[in-house]
Coordinates of C-alpha atoms in Angstrom, one line a residue:
M1 CA -20.0 -0.3 -12.0
W2 CA -16.5 0.1 -14.1
R3 CA -17.5 0.1 -17.8
P4 CA -15.2 -0.1 -20.8
S5 CA -14.8 3.0 -22.9
N6 CA -17.2 2.2 -26.4
N7 CA -15.5 4.2 -28.3
K8 CA -14.2 1.3 -30.5
S9 CA -13.8 0.0 -33.6
A10 CA -15.7 -3.1 -34.1
M11 CA -12.4 -5.2 -34.8
A12 CA -11.3 -3.7 -31.2
S13 CA -14.7 -4.7 -29.9
K14 CA -14.0 -8.2 -31.1
E15 CA -10.8 -8.3 -29.2
I16 CA -11.7 -7.3 -26.2
N17 CA -14.2 -10.0 -26.7
K18 CA -11.5 -12.3 -26.1
K19 CA -11.5 -13.8 -22.6
F20 CA -8.8 -15.4 -20.7
K21 CA -8.7 -18.1 -18.1
I22 CA -6.8 -16.7 -15.4
C23 CA -5.4 -17.8 -12.2
V24 CA -4.2 -15.6 -9.6
I25 CA -1.7 -17.2 -7.0
G26 CA -1.8 -15.3 -3.7
T27 CA -5.0 -13.5 -2.0
G28 CA -3.4 -10.5 -0.6
Y29 CA -3.9 -6.8 -1.6
V30 CA -2.7 -7.1 -4.6
G31 CA -3.8 -10.6 -5.8
L32 CA -7.4 -10.3 -4.6
V33 CA -7.9 -6.7 -6.3
S34 CA -5.9 -7.9 -9.2
G35 CA -8.0 -11.4 -9.9
T36 CA -11.4 -9.2 -9.0
C37 CA -10.7 -6.7 -11.5
L38 CA -9.0 -9.5 -14.1
S39 CA -13.0 -10.9 -13.6
E40 CA -14.6 -7.7 -14.1
I41 CA -13.3 -7.3 -17.2
G42 CA -14.5 -10.4 -18.1
H43 CA -12.1 -12.8 -17.8
K44 CA -12.4 -16.2 -15.9
V45 CA -10.5 -15.9 -12.6
I46 CA -9.6 -18.4 -10.4
C47 CA -7.5 -17.5 -7.3
V48 CA -5.4 -19.5 -5.0
D49 CA -4.2 -19.5 -1.6
N50 CA -2.6 -21.6 0.6
N51 CA -4.8 -20.3 3.9
K52 CA -7.8 -22.7 4.2
E53 CA -9.3 -20.2 6.2
K54 CA -8.8 -17.2 3.9
I55 CA -10.2 -19.3 1.1
K56 CA -13.7 -20.6 3.2
K57 CA -13.9 -16.7 3.6
L58 CA -13.9 -15.7 0.3
Q59 CA -16.3 -18.8 -0.5
N60 CA -18.6 -17.8 1.7
G61 CA -18.4 -14.3 0.3
I62 CA -16.4 -12.7 2.9
C63 CA -13.6 -10.1 2.5
P64 CA -10.4 -11.0 4.0
I65 CA -9.3 -7.4 3.8
F66 CA -10.7 -3.5 4.0
E67 CA -10.8 -2.2 0.4
P68 CA -13.4 0.2 -0.6
G69 CA -15.7 -1.5 -2.9
L70 CA -13.9 -4.9 -3.0
D71 CA -16.6 -7.1 -1.4
K72 CA -18.9 -5.9 -3.6
M73 CA -17.2 -6.8 -6.6
I74 CA -16.4 -9.9 -5.5
A75 CA -20.0 -10.5 -4.7
R76 CA -20.9 -9.4 -8.4
N77 CA -18.5 -11.5 -10.3
R78 CA -18.8 -14.8 -8.3
K79 CA -22.4 -14.6 -9.1
K80 CA -21.8 -14.0 -12.6
G81 CA -19.5 -17.4 -12.5
R82 CA -16.6 -15.0 -13.5
L83 CA -14.3 -15.4 -10.0
F84 CA -13.8 -18.2 -8.0
F85 CA -11.5 -19.5 -5.1
T86 CA -9.4 -22.8 -4.3
V87 CA -6.5 -24.1 -2.5
N88 CA -5.7 -26.4 -5.3
I89 CA -2.8 -24.6 -6.9
R90 CA -2.4 -27.8 -9.6
D91 CA -6.3 -27.7 -10.8
A92 CA -5.8 -24.0 -11.0
V93 CA -2.9 -24.0 -13.2
K94 CA -4.0 -26.9 -15.1
N95 CA -7.4 -25.0 -16.1
S96 CA -5.7 -21.5 -16.8
D97 CA -3.7 -20.0 -19.6
I98 CA -2.3 -17.4 -17.7
I99 CA -0.7 -17.7 -14.2
F100 CA -0.2 -14.5 -12.3
I101 CA 2.0 -15.0 -9.3
A102 CA 1.0 -12.9 -6.5
V103 CA 2.5 -14.2 -3.1
H104 CA 4.4 -12.2 -0.4
T105 CA 7.9 -10.6 -1.0
P106 CA 8.7 -9.7 2.4
T107 CA 11.9 -8.4 3.1
K108 CA 15.5 -9.7 5.0
E109 CA 16.9 -8.1 7.8
N110 CA 19.6 -6.9 5.2
G111 CA 16.9 -5.8 3.2
E112 CA 17.2 -8.4 0.5
T113 CA 14.0 -9.4 -0.8
D114 CA 13.1 -12.6 0.5
L115 CA 11.9 -14.7 -2.6
Q116 CA 11.3 -17.9 -1.0
F117 CA 7.7 -17.7 -1.6
V118 CA 7.8 -17.0 -5.3
E119 CA 9.8 -19.9 -5.8
A120 CA 8.1 -22.3 -4.3
V121 CA 5.1 -21.1 -6.0
S122 CA 7.2 -21.8 -9.3
K123 CA 8.2 -25.2 -8.5
Q124 CA 4.3 -26.0 -8.3
V125 CA 3.1 -24.1 -11.1
A126 CA 6.0 -25.9 -13.0
K127 CA 5.2 -29.3 -12.1
A128 CA 1.1 -28.7 -12.7
M129 CA 1.5 -27.3 -16.5
D130 CA 0.5 -29.2 -19.0
G131 CA 0.6 -27.3 -22.0
Y132 CA 1.6 -23.4 -23.0
K133 CA 1.4 -21.0 -19.8
I134 CA 2.6 -17.5 -19.5
I135 CA 3.7 -17.1 -15.8
V136 CA 3.3 -13.2 -14.7
S137 CA 5.2 -12.1 -11.8
K138 CA 2.7 -9.7 -10.3
S139 CA 4.4 -9.1 -6.8
T140 CA 7.0 -6.8 -6.5
M141 CA 10.5 -8.7 -7.0
P142 CA 14.0 -7.0 -7.7
V143 CA 15.3 -7.2 -11.3
K144 CA 16.4 -10.7 -12.3
T145 CA 13.6 -12.3 -10.6
G146 CA 11.9 -13.1 -14.0
Q147 CA 14.9 -14.9 -14.7
K148 CA 15.1 -17.1 -11.7
I149 CA 11.5 -18.1 -12.5
K150 CA 12.3 -19.0 -15.5
E151 CA 14.7 -21.3 -14.7
I152 CA 12.9 -22.9 -12.0
I153 CA 10.1 -24.0 -15.0
S154 CA 12.5 -25.3 -17.2
K155 CA 13.9 -27.3 -14.3
F156 CA 10.5 -28.4 -13.1
C157 CA 8.5 -28.6 -16.1
Q158 CA 7.4 -32.0 -18.5
K159 CA 10.0 -32.2 -21.2
G160 CA 8.4 -30.1 -24.5
I161 CA 6.0 -27.7 -22.7
G162 CA 6.4 -24.6 -23.9
F163 CA 6.0 -21.5 -21.6
D164 CA 6.7 -17.7 -21.4
V165 CA 7.7 -15.6 -18.6
V166 CA 6.2 -12.1 -18.1
S167 CA 6.8 -9.1 -15.5
N168 CA 3.7 -7.1 -14.6
P169 CA 4.2 -4.9 -11.5
E170 CA 1.2 -3.6 -9.9
F171 CA 0.7 0.2 -9.1
L172 CA -2.0 -0.5 -6.4
R173 CA -2.6 2.3 -3.5
E174 CA -4.5 0.7 -0.5
G175 CA -7.8 2.5 -0.5
S176 CA -8.0 3.3 -4.1
A177 CA -6.7 0.1 -5.4
I178 CA -9.8 -1.4 -7.9
K179 CA -9.4 2.4 -9.1
D180 CA -6.0 2.1 -9.9
F181 CA -6.6 -1.4 -12.0
L182 CA -9.2 -0.4 -13.7
E183 CA -8.3 3.2 -14.5
P184 CA -4.3 3.0 -14.2
D185 CA -1.5 5.9 -16.0
R186 CA 0.1 3.4 -17.8
I187 CA -0.1 -0.8 -17.6
V188 CA 3.5 -1.9 -17.8
I189 CA 4.7 -5.4 -19.2
G190 CA 8.2 -7.0 -19.9
V191 CA 8.3 -9.4 -22.0
E192 CA 10.6 -11.7 -24.0
S193 CA 8.6 -12.6 -27.2
K194 CA 5.6 -11.8 -29.3
K195 CA 3.5 -14.3 -28.5
A196 CA 3.5 -13.5 -24.9
Q197 CA 3.2 -9.8 -25.9
Q198 CA 0.1 -10.0 -27.9
I199 CA -1.5 -12.1 -25.3
M200 CA -1.0 -9.5 -22.5
K201 CA -2.5 -6.8 -24.6
R202 CA -5.4 -8.8 -25.3
I203 CA -5.8 -9.5 -21.5
Y204 CA -6.1 -5.5 -20.8
L205 CA -7.6 -4.3 -24.0
P206 CA -11.2 -3.4 -21.8
I207 CA -8.8 -0.9 -20.0
K208 CA -8.4 1.9 -21.6
A209 CA -5.0 3.4 -20.5
P210 CA -1.7 3.2 -22.3
I211 CA 0.4 0.0 -22.4
I212 CA 4.3 0.1 -21.8
F213 CA 5.9 -3.1 -23.3
T214 CA 9.6 -3.8 -22.1
C215 CA 12.0 -5.9 -21.4
I216 CA 11.8 -8.1 -18.0
E217 CA 14.5 -6.1 -16.4
S218 CA 13.3 -3.1 -17.2
A219 CA 9.7 -3.9 -16.2
E220 CA 11.2 -5.0 -12.7
I221 CA 13.1 -1.8 -12.5
I222 CA 10.5 0.7 -13.0
K223 CA 8.4 -0.5 -9.9
H224 CA 11.0 -0.2 -7.5
S225 CA 12.2 3.2 -9.3
C226 CA 8.6 4.4 -8.9
N227 CA 7.8 3.6 -5.3
A228 CA 11.3 4.8 -4.5
F229 CA 11.4 8.2 -6.2
L230 CA 7.6 8.7 -4.4
A231 CA 9.6 7.5 -0.8
T232 CA 12.0 10.7 -2.2
K233 CA 9.2 13.2 -2.8
I234 CA 7.6 12.4 0.8
S235 CA 11.0 12.4 2.7
F236 CA 12.3 15.7 0.7
I237 CA 9.4 17.3 1.9
N238 CA 9.5 15.9 5.5
A239 CA 13.2 17.6 5.8
I240 CA 11.9 21.0 4.1
A241 CA 9.1 20.9 7.0
N242 CA 12.2 20.5 9.7
I243 CA 13.5 23.6 7.9
C244 CA 10.5 25.7 7.7
E245 CA 9.9 24.8 11.8
K246 CA 13.4 26.1 12.8
N247 CA 13.0 29.3 10.9
H248 CA 9.3 30.0 11.1
G249 CA 8.2 29.3 7.7
D250 CA 5.0 27.2 6.6
V251 CA 5.7 23.9 4.8
K252 CA 2.1 23.9 3.7
E253 CA 2.6 27.4 1.9
V254 CA 6.3 25.7 0.1
A255 CA 4.7 23.0 -0.8
H256 CA 1.6 24.6 -3.0
A257 CA 4.3 26.9 -4.4
I258 CA 6.9 24.0 -5.3
G259 CA 3.8 21.9 -6.7
L260 CA 2.4 24.6 -8.4
D261 CA 5.8 23.8 -10.8
K262 CA 4.3 21.4 -13.6
R263 CA 8.1 19.4 -13.3
I264 CA 7.1 18.5 -10.0
G265 CA 3.7 18.6 -9.4
H266 CA 1.6 18.6 -5.9
S267 CA 1.3 14.7 -5.1
F268 CA 3.1 13.5 -2.3
L269 CA 4.2 16.7 -1.1
D270 CA 1.9 16.8 2.5
A271 CA 4.2 16.7 5.5
G272 CA 3.7 14.3 8.0
I273 CA 5.2 11.9 10.4
G274 CA 6.6 9.8 7.4
F275 CA 5.5 6.9 4.7
G276 CA 4.5 3.5 5.8
G277 CA 2.7 0.4 4.7
S278 CA 3.3 -2.5 2.6
C279 CA 5.5 -0.4 -0.2
F280 CA 7.3 1.9 0.4
P281 CA 9.5 1.0 3.5
K282 CA 10.3 -2.8 1.9
D283 CA 10.9 -1.4 -1.9
V284 CA 13.1 1.7 -1.0
S285 CA 15.1 -0.8 1.3
A286 CA 15.0 -3.8 -1.6
F287 CA 16.0 -1.7 -4.2
I288 CA 18.9 -0.3 -2.2
N289 CA 20.1 -3.9 -1.9
V290 CA 19.3 -4.0 -5.5
A291 CA 21.8 -1.6 -6.1
Q292 CA 24.4 -2.7 -3.9
K293 CA 24.4 -5.9 -5.1
S294 CA 24.7 -4.4 -9.1
G295 CA 27.8 -2.6 -7.5
Y296 CA 26.1 0.6 -6.8
D297 CA 26.0 2.9 -3.4
F298 CA 22.5 4.2 -3.5
S299 CA 23.3 6.9 -0.7
L300 CA 20.3 9.1 -1.7
L301 CA 17.4 6.2 -0.9
R302 CA 19.6 5.6 2.4
E303 CA 19.1 9.3 3.4
V304 CA 15.4 8.4 2.2
E305 CA 15.2 5.7 4.8
K306 CA 16.9 7.9 7.7
I307 CA 15.0 10.8 7.2
N308 CA 11.7 8.8 7.2
Q309 CA 12.9 7.2 10.8
R310 CA 14.2 10.6 12.4
Q311 CA 10.6 12.0 11.3
K312 CA 8.7 9.8 13.7
E313 CA 11.5 10.0 16.7
N314 CA 10.9 13.9 16.2
F315 CA 7.1 13.6 16.4
V316 CA 7.7 11.6 19.7
K317 CA 9.9 14.5 20.5
K318 CA 7.5 17.0 19.6
I319 CA 4.7 15.2 21.8
K320 CA 6.9 15.1 24.7
K321 CA 7.7 18.4 24.6
N322 CA 4.4 20.4 24.3
I323 CA 2.6 18.3 27.0
S324 CA 4.5 18.4 29.8
G325 CA 8.3 19.2 29.0
F326 CA 11.1 17.0 28.3
K327 CA 11.6 17.0 32.2
N328 CA 8.8 15.5 33.6
G329 CA 8.2 13.4 30.5
I330 CA 4.7 11.8 29.7
K331 CA 4.8 9.2 32.8
N332 CA 0.9 8.5 33.5
K333 CA -0.3 11.2 31.2
K334 CA -3.3 10.0 29.5
L335 CA -3.0 10.8 25.5
G336 CA -5.6 10.0 22.8
I337 CA -4.6 8.4 19.5
L338 CA -6.6 9.1 16.1
G339 CA -5.8 6.7 13.5
L340 CA -4.0 3.3 13.8
S341 CA -3.3 2.6 9.9
F342 CA -0.8 3.6 8.0
K343 CA -2.7 5.9 5.4
P344 CA -7.0 6.6 5.7
N345 CA -9.4 3.9 3.4
T346 CA -7.4 0.8 4.7
D347 CA -7.2 -1.4 7.7
D348 CA -3.1 -2.2 6.8
M349 CA -0.8 -1.6 9.8
R350 CA 2.2 -3.2 8.4
F351 CA 5.2 -0.4 9.2
A352 CA 2.3 2.1 10.3
P353 CA 4.2 5.2 11.6
S354 CA 1.4 4.5 14.8
V355 CA 3.0 1.7 15.5
Y356 CA 6.3 3.1 16.5
I357 CA 4.8 6.2 17.8
I358 CA 2.6 4.5 20.4
N359 CA 5.4 2.0 21.8
R360 CA 7.8 4.9 22.1
L361 CA 5.0 6.7 24.4
L362 CA 4.1 3.3 26.0
A363 CA 7.8 2.8 27.1
E364 CA 7.6 6.6 28.4
G365 CA 4.4 5.6 30.5
A366 CA 1.8 7.0 29.1
I367 CA -1.5 5.7 28.8
I368 CA -2.9 5.4 25.4
K369 CA -6.8 5.5 24.1
A370 CA -7.1 5.1 20.8
F371 CA -9.6 5.2 17.8
D372 CA -9.3 4.0 14.0
P373 CA -12.4 3.2 11.5
V374 CA -11.0 0.4 10.6
A375 CA -8.3 -1.0 11.8
K376 CA -9.1 -2.1 15.3
G377 CA -8.7 -5.9 14.5
N378 CA -5.0 -5.3 12.8
A379 CA -3.9 -3.2 16.2
K380 CA -5.2 -5.4 18.6
E381 CA -2.7 -8.0 17.4
I382 CA 0.0 -5.6 17.2
F383 CA -0.4 -4.0 20.7
K384 CA -2.7 -6.7 22.1
N385 CA -4.0 -5.4 25.3
K386 CA -1.2 -2.4 26.1
I387 CA -3.8 0.4 24.8
V388 CA -7.3 1.2 25.1
Y389 CA -9.3 0.5 21.9
C390 CA -12.0 3.7 21.5
S391 CA -15.3 3.4 19.2
N392 CA -15.7 6.6 18.2
V393 CA -13.4 10.6 18.4
F394 CA -15.9 11.5 21.2
E395 CA -14.6 8.5 23.4
T396 CA -10.9 8.9 22.4
A397 CA -10.8 12.1 23.6
K398 CA -12.7 12.1 27.1
N399 CA -10.5 12.7 30.0
C400 CA -7.4 12.9 27.9
D401 CA -4.4 15.6 28.3
A402 CA -3.8 15.5 24.5
L403 CA -5.5 14.3 21.6
I404 CA -3.0 12.7 18.6
I405 CA -3.6 12.9 14.7
L406 CA -1.4 10.1 13.6
T407 CA -4.0 9.1 10.0
E408 CA -5.7 11.4 8.0
W409 CA -8.9 9.8 8.0
D410 CA -11.8 12.4 6.9
E411 CA -14.4 11.4 9.5
F412 CA -11.3 13.1 12.0
K413 CA -11.1 16.2 9.4
N414 CA -14.7 16.6 9.7
M415 CA -15.0 16.1 14.0
D416 CA -17.0 18.3 15.7
L417 CA -14.2 20.2 17.1
K418 CA -16.0 22.0 19.9
K419 CA -17.6 18.9 21.2
V420 CA -14.0 17.7 21.3
K421 CA -12.2 20.4 23.2
N422 CA -14.9 20.3 26.0
L423 CA -14.0 16.8 26.5
L424 CA -10.5 16.9 26.8
K425 CA -8.2 17.6 29.9
S426 CA -6.3 20.1 28.5
P427 CA -7.0 21.6 24.8
I428 CA -4.3 20.2 23.2
I429 CA -3.8 18.5 19.5
I430 CA -0.7 17.1 17.9
D431 CA -1.7 16.7 14.1
G432 CA 0.9 14.6 12.5
R433 CA -0.6 15.4 9.3
N434 CA -1.6 18.8 9.0
I435 CA -5.0 18.4 8.6
F436 CA -6.3 21.3 10.4
N437 CA -5.3 26.0 10.0
P438 CA -3.4 27.0 13.0
E439 CA -5.1 29.8 12.7
K440 CA -9.0 28.5 13.1
M441 CA -7.4 26.0 16.1
K442 CA -6.0 29.3 17.8
K443 CA -9.3 30.7 17.6
L444 CA -11.1 27.9 18.7
G445 CA -8.7 27.9 22.1
F446 CA -6.8 25.1 21.3
N447 CA -2.7 24.7 21.6
Y448 CA -2.5 23.2 18.6
Y449 CA 1.0 21.5 16.9
S450 CA 1.6 20.2 13.7
I451 CA 4.8 19.1 11.3
G452 CA 6.5 22.6 9.4
R453 CA 4.2 25.3 10.1
K454 CA 3.9 28.1 13.0

């Protein structure tokens, strides 16, 4: 269980004990994790969603998403009377000091962020306000969204009611979201008034991390900039992996040496089949659109998107080449897939590379067996009955022409390779996440193919 640092002065301790009534609108990954963690540090939080089925589950102690430790934290704070769930946005707003907006912000076909849910919620909040409130944008929103929220609140709230709009972007990684919230590198808060700044500071006092106060526009740009930079780093190392393959180099060796440069670091230098999830693809596309509207052609990020897409296409070619050759194709070949979620420790399938890769293999006539420790339910909504869902690694490998790794779950890293080899029809493993040592795999008798290595 998270505990605040006890190295505080008496005055600071008094400030930390100041608790607020907080409303979080939206119970997706961002809203549910944020609301639960805010209750964990002592605030009284009510989470709102218009999905009655989801709220009913939460009221009955059922967590609708997979995030390590979240279900226990929800139960603990509900028991302590600090965390509540409702579909009644009006009452939740009236009974709160601060309202966090954490609704879905999908991307339109042209890359623009669809703000219809943000705008609708802002209107509802305005109509429910009966006194001073701080409205905090928590979802990832393009620059100037804060000003749009401000205009909506001003238009629809009662005359004379004061409020402040704040941008407080999240930096949560699925699979480690609780730790990211409670032990962050920094907390970014965009404000327009001293009053809002002081209140937001007091909200986060129990968390030991630097708080960076900026204008609202800077805070909005910071969020998109961070994700765009990390996506660029991933696409960069994937481009290097392609060069390594063509010149008998090893991207693992290259990335290790690059990462030792303190200006660069090792994080996000793992070559593979590209990035996915609910953030990077959407945020890169949205930032390109923001730049375009601002009169700047962000061609660097356009190339990041292209490299990411080509990485998945190249992996399909690698599968076809190393199973049967291009001429014969993979029709009627039985392929075992390990990993469906876009990354380990989550059941999220949004923009997962597995979706593109499996659909391409199915289109070529392959027979797909697949296993993921937690994403089976979400996968069924996408693939329906087009693939066979297995309950473990060994069931997946049995009688397959090859085993293909798409997500780097620890369970796969530690699997019994000798047993897997005996179950496979052919000892072929095609690894999209570089989780094994090529020399070791060769000694075990596998035909092992990975990304950017000899």
